[in-house]
Structure formats: structure tokens, C-alpha cells
PDB file of C-alpha atoms in Angstrom:
ATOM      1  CA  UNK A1111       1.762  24.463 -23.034  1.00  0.00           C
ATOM      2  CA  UNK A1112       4.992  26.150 -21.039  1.00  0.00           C
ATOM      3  CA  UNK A1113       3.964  29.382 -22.748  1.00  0.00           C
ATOM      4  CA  UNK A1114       0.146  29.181 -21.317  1.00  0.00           C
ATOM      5  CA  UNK A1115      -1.175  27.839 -24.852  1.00  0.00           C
ATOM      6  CA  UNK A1116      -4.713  26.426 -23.585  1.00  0.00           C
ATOM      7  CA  UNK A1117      -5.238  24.618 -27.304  1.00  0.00           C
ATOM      8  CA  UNK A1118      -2.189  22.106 -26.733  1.00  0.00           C
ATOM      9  CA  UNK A1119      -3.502  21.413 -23.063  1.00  0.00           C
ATOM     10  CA  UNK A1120      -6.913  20.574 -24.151  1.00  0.00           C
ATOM     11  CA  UNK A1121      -4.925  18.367 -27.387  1.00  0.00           C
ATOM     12  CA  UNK A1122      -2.868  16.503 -24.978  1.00  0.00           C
ATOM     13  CA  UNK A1123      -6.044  15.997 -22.182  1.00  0.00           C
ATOM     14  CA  UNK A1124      -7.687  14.501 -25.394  1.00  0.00           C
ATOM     15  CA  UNK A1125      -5.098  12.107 -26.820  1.00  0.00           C
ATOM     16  CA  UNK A1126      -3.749  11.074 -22.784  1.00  0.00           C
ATOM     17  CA  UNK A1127      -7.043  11.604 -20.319  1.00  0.00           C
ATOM     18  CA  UNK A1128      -8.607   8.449 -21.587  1.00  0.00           C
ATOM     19  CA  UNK A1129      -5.446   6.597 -20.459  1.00  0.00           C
ATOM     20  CA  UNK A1130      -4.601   8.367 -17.273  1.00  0.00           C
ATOM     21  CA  UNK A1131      -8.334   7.792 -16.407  1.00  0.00           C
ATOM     22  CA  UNK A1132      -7.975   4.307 -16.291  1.00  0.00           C
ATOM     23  CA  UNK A1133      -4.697   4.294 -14.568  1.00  0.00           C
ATOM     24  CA  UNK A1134      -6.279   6.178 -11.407  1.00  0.00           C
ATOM     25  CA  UNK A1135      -9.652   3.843 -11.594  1.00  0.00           C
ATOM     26  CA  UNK A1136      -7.861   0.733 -11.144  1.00  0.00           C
ATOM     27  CA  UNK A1137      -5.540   2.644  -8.158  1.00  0.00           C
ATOM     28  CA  UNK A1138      -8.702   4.052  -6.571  1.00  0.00           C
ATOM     29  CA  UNK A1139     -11.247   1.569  -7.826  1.00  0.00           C
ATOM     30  CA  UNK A1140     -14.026   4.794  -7.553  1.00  0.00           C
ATOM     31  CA  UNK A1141     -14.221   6.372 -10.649  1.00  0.00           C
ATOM     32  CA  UNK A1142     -15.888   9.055  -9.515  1.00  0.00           C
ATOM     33  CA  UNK A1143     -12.700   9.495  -7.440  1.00  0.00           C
ATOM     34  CA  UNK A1144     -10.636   8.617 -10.316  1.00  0.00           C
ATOM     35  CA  UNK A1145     -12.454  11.398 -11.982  1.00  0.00           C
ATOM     36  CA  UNK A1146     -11.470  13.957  -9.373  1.00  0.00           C
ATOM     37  CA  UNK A1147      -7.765  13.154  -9.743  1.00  0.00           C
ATOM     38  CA  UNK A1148      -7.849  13.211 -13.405  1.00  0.00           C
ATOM     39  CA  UNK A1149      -8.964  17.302 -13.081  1.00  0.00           C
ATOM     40  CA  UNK A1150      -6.288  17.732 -10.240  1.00  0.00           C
ATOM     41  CA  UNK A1151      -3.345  16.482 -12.566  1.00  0.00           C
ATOM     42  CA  UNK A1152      -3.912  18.290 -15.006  1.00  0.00           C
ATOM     43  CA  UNK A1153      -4.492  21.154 -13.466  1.00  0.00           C
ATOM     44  CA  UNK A1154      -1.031  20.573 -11.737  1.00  0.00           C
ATOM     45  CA  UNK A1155       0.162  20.276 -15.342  1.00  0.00           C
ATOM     46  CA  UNK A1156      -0.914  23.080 -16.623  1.00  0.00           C
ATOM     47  CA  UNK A1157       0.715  25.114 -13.439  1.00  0.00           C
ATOM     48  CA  UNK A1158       3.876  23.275 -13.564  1.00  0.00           C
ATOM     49  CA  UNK A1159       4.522  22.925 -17.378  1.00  0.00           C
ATOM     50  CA  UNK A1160       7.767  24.592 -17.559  1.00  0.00           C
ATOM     51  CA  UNK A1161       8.668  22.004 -14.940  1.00  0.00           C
ATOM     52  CA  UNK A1162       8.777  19.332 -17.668  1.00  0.00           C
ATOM     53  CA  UNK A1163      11.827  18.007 -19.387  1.00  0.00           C
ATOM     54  CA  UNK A1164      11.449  16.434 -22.539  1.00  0.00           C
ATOM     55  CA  UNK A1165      14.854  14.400 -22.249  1.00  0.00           C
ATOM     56  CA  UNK A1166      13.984  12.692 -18.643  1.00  0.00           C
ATOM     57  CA  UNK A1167      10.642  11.098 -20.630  1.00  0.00           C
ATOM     58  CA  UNK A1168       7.601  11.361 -22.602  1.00  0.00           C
ATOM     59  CA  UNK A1169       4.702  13.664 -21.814  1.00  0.00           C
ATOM     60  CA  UNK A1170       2.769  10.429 -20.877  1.00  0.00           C
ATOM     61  CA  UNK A1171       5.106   9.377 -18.042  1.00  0.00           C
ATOM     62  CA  UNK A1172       5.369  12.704 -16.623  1.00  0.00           C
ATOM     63  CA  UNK A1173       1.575  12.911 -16.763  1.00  0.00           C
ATOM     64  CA  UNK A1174       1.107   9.747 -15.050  1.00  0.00           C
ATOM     65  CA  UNK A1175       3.806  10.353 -12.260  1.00  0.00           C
ATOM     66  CA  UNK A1176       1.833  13.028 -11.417  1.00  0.00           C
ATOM     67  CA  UNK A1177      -1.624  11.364 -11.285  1.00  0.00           C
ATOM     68  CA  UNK A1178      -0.400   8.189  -9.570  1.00  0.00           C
ATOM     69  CA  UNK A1179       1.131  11.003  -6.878  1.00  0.00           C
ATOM     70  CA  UNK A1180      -2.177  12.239  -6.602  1.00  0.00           C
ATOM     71  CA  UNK A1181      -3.530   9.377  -6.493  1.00  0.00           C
ATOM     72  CA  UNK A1182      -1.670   8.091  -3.556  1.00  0.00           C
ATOM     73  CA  UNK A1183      -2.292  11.351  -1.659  1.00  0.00           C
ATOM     74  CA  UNK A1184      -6.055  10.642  -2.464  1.00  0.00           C
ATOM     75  CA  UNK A1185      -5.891   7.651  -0.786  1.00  0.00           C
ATOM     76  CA  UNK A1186      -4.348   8.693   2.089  1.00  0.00           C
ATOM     77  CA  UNK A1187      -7.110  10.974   2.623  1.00  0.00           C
ATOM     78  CA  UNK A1188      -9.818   8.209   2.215  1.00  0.00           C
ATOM     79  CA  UNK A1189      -7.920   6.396   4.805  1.00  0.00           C
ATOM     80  CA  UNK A1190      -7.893   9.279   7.178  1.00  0.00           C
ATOM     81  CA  UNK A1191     -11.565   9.848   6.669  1.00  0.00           C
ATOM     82  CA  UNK A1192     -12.599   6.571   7.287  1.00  0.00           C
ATOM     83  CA  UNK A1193     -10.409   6.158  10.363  1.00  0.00           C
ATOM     84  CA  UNK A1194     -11.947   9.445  11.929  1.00  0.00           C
ATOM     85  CA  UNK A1195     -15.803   8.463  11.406  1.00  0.00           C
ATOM     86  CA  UNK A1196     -17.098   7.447  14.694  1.00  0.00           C
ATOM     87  CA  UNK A1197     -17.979   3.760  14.463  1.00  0.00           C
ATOM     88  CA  UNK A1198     -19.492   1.289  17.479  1.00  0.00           C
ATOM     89  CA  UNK A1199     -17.853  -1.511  16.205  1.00  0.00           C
ATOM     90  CA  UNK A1200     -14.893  -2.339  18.834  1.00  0.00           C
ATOM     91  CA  UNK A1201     -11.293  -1.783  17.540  1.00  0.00           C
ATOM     92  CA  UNK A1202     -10.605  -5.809  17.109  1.00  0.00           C
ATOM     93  CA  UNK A1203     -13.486  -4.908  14.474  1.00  0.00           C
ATOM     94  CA  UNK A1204     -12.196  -2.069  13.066  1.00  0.00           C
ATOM     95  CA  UNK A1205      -8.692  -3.262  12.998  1.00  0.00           C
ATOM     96  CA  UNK A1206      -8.606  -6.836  12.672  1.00  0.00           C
ATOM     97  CA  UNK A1207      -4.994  -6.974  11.637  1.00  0.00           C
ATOM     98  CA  UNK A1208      -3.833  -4.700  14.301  1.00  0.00           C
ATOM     99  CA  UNK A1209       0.337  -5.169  15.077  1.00  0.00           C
ATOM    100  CA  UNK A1210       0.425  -7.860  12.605  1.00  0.00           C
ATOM    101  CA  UNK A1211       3.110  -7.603   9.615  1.00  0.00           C
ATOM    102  CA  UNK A1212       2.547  -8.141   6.538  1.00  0.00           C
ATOM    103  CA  UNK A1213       5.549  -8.447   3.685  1.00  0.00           C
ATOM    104  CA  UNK A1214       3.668  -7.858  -0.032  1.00  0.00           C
ATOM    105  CA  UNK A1215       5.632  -8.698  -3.312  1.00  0.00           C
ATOM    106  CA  UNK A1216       4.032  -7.673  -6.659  1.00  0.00           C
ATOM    107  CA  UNK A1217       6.057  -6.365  -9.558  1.00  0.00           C
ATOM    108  CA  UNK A1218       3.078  -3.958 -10.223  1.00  0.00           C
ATOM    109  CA  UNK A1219       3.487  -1.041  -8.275  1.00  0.00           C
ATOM    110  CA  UNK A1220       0.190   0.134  -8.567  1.00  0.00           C
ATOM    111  CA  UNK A1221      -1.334  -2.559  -6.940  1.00  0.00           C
ATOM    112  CA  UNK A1222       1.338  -3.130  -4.479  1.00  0.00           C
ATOM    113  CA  UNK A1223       0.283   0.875  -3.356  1.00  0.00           C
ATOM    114  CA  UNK A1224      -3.551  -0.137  -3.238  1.00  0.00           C
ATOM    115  CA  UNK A1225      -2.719  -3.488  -1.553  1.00  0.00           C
ATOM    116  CA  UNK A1226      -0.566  -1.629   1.230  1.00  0.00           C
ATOM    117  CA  UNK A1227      -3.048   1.153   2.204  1.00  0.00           C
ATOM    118  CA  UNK A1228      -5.851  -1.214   2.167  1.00  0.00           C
ATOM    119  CA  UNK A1229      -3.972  -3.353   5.251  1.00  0.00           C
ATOM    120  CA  UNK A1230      -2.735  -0.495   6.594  1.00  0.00           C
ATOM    121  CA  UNK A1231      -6.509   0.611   7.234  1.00  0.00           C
ATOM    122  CA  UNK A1232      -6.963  -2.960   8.849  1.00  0.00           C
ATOM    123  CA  UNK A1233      -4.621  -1.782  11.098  1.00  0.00           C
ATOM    124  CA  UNK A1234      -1.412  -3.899   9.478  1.00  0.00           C
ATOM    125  CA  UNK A1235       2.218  -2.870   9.596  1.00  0.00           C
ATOM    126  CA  UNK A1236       2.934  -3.284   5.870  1.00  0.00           C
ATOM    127  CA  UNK A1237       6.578  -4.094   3.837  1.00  0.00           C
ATOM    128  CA  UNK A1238       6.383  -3.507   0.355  1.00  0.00           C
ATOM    129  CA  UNK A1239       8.991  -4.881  -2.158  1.00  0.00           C
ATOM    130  CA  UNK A1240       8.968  -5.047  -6.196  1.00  0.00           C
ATOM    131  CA  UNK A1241      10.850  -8.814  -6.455  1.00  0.00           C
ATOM    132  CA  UNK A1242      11.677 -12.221  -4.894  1.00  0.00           C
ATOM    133  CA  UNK A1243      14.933 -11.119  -4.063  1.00  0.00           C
ATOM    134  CA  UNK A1244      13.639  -8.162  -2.415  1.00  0.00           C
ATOM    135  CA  UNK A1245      11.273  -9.871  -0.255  1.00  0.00           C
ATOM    136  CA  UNK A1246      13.606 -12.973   0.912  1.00  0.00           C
ATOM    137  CA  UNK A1247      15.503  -9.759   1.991  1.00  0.00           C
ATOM    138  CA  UNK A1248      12.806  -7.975   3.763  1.00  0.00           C
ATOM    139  CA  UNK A1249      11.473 -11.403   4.977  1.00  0.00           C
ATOM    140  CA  UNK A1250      15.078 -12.220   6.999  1.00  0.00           C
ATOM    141  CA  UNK A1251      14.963  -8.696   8.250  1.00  0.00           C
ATOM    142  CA  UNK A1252      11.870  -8.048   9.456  1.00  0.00           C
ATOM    143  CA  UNK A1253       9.783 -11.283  10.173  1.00  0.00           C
ATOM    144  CA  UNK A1254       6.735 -10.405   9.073  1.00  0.00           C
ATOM    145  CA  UNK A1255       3.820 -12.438  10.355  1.00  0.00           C
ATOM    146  CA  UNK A1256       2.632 -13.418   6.699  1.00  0.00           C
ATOM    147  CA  UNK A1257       4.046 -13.539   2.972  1.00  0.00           C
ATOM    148  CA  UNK A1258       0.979 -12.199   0.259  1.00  0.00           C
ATOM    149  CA  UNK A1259       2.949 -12.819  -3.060  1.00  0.00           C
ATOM    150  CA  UNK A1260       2.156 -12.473  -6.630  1.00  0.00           C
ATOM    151  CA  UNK A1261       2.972 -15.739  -8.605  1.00  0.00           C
ATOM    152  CA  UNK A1262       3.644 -14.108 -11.755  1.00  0.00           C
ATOM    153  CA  UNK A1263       6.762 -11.930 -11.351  1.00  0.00           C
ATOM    154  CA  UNK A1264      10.056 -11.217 -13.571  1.00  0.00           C
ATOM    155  CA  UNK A1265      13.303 -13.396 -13.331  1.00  0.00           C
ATOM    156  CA  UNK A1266      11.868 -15.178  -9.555  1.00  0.00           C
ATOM    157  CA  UNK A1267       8.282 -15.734 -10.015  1.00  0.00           C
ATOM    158  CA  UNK A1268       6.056 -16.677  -6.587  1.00  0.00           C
ATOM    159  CA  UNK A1269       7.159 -20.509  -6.360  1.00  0.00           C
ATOM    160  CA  UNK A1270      10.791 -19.394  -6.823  1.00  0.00           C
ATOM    161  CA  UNK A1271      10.152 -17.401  -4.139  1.00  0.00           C
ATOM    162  CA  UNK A1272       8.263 -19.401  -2.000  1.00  0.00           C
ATOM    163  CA  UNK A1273      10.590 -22.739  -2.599  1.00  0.00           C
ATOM    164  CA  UNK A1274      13.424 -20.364  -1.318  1.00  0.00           C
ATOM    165  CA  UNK A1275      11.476 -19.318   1.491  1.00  0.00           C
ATOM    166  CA  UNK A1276      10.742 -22.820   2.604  1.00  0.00           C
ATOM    167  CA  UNK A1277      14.534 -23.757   2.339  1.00  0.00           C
ATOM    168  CA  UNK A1278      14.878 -21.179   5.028  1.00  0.00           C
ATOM    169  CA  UNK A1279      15.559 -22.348   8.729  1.00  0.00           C
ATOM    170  CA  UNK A1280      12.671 -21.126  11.010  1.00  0.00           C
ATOM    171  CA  UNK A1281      14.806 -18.296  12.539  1.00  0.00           C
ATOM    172  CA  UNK A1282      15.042 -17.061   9.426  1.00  0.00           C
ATOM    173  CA  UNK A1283      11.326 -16.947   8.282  1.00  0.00           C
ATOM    174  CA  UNK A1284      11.237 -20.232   6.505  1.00  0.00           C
ATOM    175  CA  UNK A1285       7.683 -21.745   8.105  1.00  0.00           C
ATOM    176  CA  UNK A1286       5.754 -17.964   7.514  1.00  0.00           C
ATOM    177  CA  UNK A1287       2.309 -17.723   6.416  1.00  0.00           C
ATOM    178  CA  UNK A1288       1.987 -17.295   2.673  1.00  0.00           C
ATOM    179  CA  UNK A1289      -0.886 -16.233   0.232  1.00  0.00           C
ATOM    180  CA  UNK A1290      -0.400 -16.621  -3.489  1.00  0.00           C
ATOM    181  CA  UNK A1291      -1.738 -13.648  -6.015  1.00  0.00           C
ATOM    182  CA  UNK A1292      -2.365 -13.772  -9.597  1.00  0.00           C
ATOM    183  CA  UNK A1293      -5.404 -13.174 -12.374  1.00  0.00           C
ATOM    184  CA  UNK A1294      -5.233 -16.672 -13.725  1.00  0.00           C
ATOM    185  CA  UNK A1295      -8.639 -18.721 -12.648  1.00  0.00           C
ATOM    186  CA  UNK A1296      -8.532 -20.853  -9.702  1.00  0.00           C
ATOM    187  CA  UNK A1297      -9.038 -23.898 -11.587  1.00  0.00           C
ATOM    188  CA  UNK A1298      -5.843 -23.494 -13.369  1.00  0.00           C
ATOM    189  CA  UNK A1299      -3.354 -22.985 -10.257  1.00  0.00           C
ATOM    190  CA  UNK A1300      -4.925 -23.678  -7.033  1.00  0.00           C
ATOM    191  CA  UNK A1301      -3.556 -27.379  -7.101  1.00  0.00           C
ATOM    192  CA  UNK A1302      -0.168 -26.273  -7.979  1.00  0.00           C
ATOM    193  CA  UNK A1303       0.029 -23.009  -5.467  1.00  0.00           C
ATOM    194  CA  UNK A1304      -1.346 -25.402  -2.463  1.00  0.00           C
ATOM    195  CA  UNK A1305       0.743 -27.653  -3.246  1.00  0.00           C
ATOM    196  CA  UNK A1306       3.900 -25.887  -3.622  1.00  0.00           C
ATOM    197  CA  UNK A1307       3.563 -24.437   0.202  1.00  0.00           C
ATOM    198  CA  UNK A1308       1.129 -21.754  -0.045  1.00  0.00           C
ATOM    199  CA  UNK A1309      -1.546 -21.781   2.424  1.00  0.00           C
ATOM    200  CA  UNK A1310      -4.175 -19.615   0.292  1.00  0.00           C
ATOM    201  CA  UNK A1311      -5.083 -18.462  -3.047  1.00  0.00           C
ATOM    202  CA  UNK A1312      -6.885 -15.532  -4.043  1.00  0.00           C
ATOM    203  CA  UNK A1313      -7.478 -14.032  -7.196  1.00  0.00           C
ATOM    204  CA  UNK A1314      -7.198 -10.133  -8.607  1.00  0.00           C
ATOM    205  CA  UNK A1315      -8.986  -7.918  -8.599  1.00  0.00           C
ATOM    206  CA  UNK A1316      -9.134  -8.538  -4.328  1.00  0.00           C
ATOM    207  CA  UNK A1317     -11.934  -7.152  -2.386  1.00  0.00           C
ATOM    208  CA  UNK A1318     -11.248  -6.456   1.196  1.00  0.00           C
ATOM    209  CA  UNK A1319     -13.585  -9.211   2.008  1.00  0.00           C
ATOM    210  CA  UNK A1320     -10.638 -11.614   0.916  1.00  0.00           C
ATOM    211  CA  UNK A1321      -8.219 -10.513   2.997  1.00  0.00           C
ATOM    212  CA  UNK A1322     -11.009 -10.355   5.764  1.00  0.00           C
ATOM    213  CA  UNK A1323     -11.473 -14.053   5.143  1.00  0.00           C
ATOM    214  CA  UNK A1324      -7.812 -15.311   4.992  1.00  0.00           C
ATOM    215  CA  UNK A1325      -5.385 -13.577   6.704  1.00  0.00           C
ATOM    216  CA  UNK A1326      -7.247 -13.699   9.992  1.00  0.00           C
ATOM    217  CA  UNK A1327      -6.572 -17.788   9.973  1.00  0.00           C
ATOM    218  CA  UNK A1328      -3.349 -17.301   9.029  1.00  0.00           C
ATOM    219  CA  UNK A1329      -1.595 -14.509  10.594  1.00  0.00           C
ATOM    220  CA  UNK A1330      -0.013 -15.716  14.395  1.00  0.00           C
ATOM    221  CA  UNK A1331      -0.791 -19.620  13.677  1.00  0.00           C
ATOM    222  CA  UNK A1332       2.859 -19.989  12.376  1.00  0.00           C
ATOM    223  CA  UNK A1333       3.412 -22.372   9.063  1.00  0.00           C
ATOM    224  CA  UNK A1334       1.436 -25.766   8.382  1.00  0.00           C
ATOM    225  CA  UNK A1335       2.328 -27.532   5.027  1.00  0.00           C
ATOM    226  CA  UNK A1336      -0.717 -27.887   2.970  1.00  0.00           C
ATOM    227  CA  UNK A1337      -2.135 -31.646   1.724  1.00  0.00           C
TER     228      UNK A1337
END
């Protein structure tokens, strides 16, 4: 593809576009969107193949670096656009989470980016972190008005993290706010999560109409131990 041979692009679009594609839906959950992307990558491909080096990974990885860049960028722009429509709702409205902080741990970065932009837009400051460790870190550091964790993480999963987070001193963070994240059903975590010192549960895929419903109660109210 390096020397401008248009048969092995379209072979790789075949055998990796399929993939890719569904990479960028679940980031921009438009697939028309996701679609747009998809042409921009690679198209950026195809300009920058003699970019690519075989030894620091596979085609596939470079391919989807470049589409989750994209994709990123993409959102950023969506962001932008909405926040320059004129609107007569109020700014409480449009920003509900205005100045709050929000710390989000989830080992899948994908997710993690989607998460972030979507407060962001609600007018959140946002910390983003990959692991517990990270986040006990962040949460120490930069006090962030609520915790949104993922339970099911590598090494310290979500009630690792959120029994060392309790065993915290105030001062330190120990009585924040804290959501618990993860695709299992309701029914087969709620009573644990609540029960371990999470306040809510909500379950992925999120819609902003989640978030809309529980951060709102818990954001500037401080800790309360749940049962």
C-alpha cells in the first residue's frame, strides 16, 4: 500500500473495515457518524502508509489508533456544535454539572473517552484513570465531588476500590459520592454494590438520561452509607 497499490487498500478495508466499524459505533454510538470516520481513516491510511512500521504492531492496531484518534476529534466537534446552538433553556439546564468533579475509573479506554466528553458537555470537570490504584491516587489529589467506577476491573476490581476508599479519613476523600458501572443485570449486583458503599448503580450501555438522574442527588450532598 506504501507504493500507492489501490488493490491491497481495498484487501485490507475488506478483511479490517467490518471491525474498525464497530469500534467507532460503540465510541460514537451514531453509525452514521461511525461511518464518516471509517472513510476518514482510511483515507489517512492510504496518505500516511509509509508512516507504518510493521515491528511497532499489526496493521489492525495501527488502523485502529488512527480511527479511535479520529474518533475522539469527532467528538470534540459534536461537543462544540452542540455547545454553540442557541438554546432557551438557562445554563443550570444546559449544564447541570457545572464546576462539579467527577473522577471516572474504567479499564476500557474507549468508554472511559465517551464517558468523559459526555460530562464534560454537562459542564463537569472530568479525571480519567485506567485502575484502582490510579484513582485512589487521583481521588487524594484532586477531591473530586463524585467516584463513577466500573466494578469489573484487572488486579483491584470496583469493591477493592471502593473498600479502600471508605478506609480513607474524610480529608482524604474517604465519605465521596460513588456510582458503580458494569454490564451484569441489576438483579445480580445491586444488593451487593449498595451494600458495599456505593450509592448508585447503573448499567452499560449509559444514556445521558442516567447520569441526568443520579449524579444530580449525589454530587455536593457529601457521603451517606447506604441500608
Amino acid at each position: 500500500m506504501a507504493a500507492g497499490d489501490r488493490e491491497s487498500l481495498a484487501e485490507l478495508y475488506d478483511h479490517l473495515a467490518p471491525t474498525i466499524l464497530g469500534v467507532l459505533v460503540r465510541l460514537l454510538r451514531c453509525r452514521d457518524l461511525a461511518e464518516e470516520v471509517l472513510q476518514e481513516t482510511f483515507l489517512q491510511a492510504w496518505l500516511q502508509a509509509g508512516a507504518y512500521r510493521p515491528e511497532l504492531g499489526s496493521p489492525c492496531g495501527w488502523l485502529l489508533a488512527i480511527a479511535r484518534s479520529r474518533g475522539v476529534e469527532c467528538l470534540r466537534r459534536e461537543a462544540v456544535r452542540k455547545r454553540t446552538v442557541p438554546s432557551a433553556r438557562s445554563v443550570t439546564t444546559d449544564l447541570p454539572f457545572l464546576g462539579k468533579r467527577i473522577l471516572i475509573v474504567d479499564h476500557d479506554v474507549d468508554f472511559l473517552t465517551v464517558l468523559g466528553l459526555v460530562l464534560q458537555q454537562l459542564g463537569a470537570k472530568v479525571y480519567e484513570v485506567t485502575s484502582a490504584p490510579k484513582a485512589l491516587e487521583s481521588l487524594q489529589s484532586q477531591r473530586p465531588d463524585l467516584l463513577i467506577s466500573d466494578l469489573r476491573m484487572a488486579g483491584m476490581d470496583g469493591f477493592a476500590l471502593l473498600e479502600a476508599v471508605r478506609a480513607l479519613p474524610e480529608s482524604l476523600g474517604g465519605r465521596t459520592p460513588a456510582i458503580a458501572l458494569s454490564g451484569a443485570p441489576a438483579s445480580e449486583v445491586v444488593s451487593r454494590v449498595l451494600s458495599s458503599g456505593f450509592q448508585v448503580f447503573l448499567q452499560k450501555p449509559l444514556n445521558e438520561n442516567d447520569l441526568l438522574s443520579a449524579v444530580p442527588a449525589l454530587v455536593g450532598r457529601g457521603y451517606v452509607q447506604a441500608g
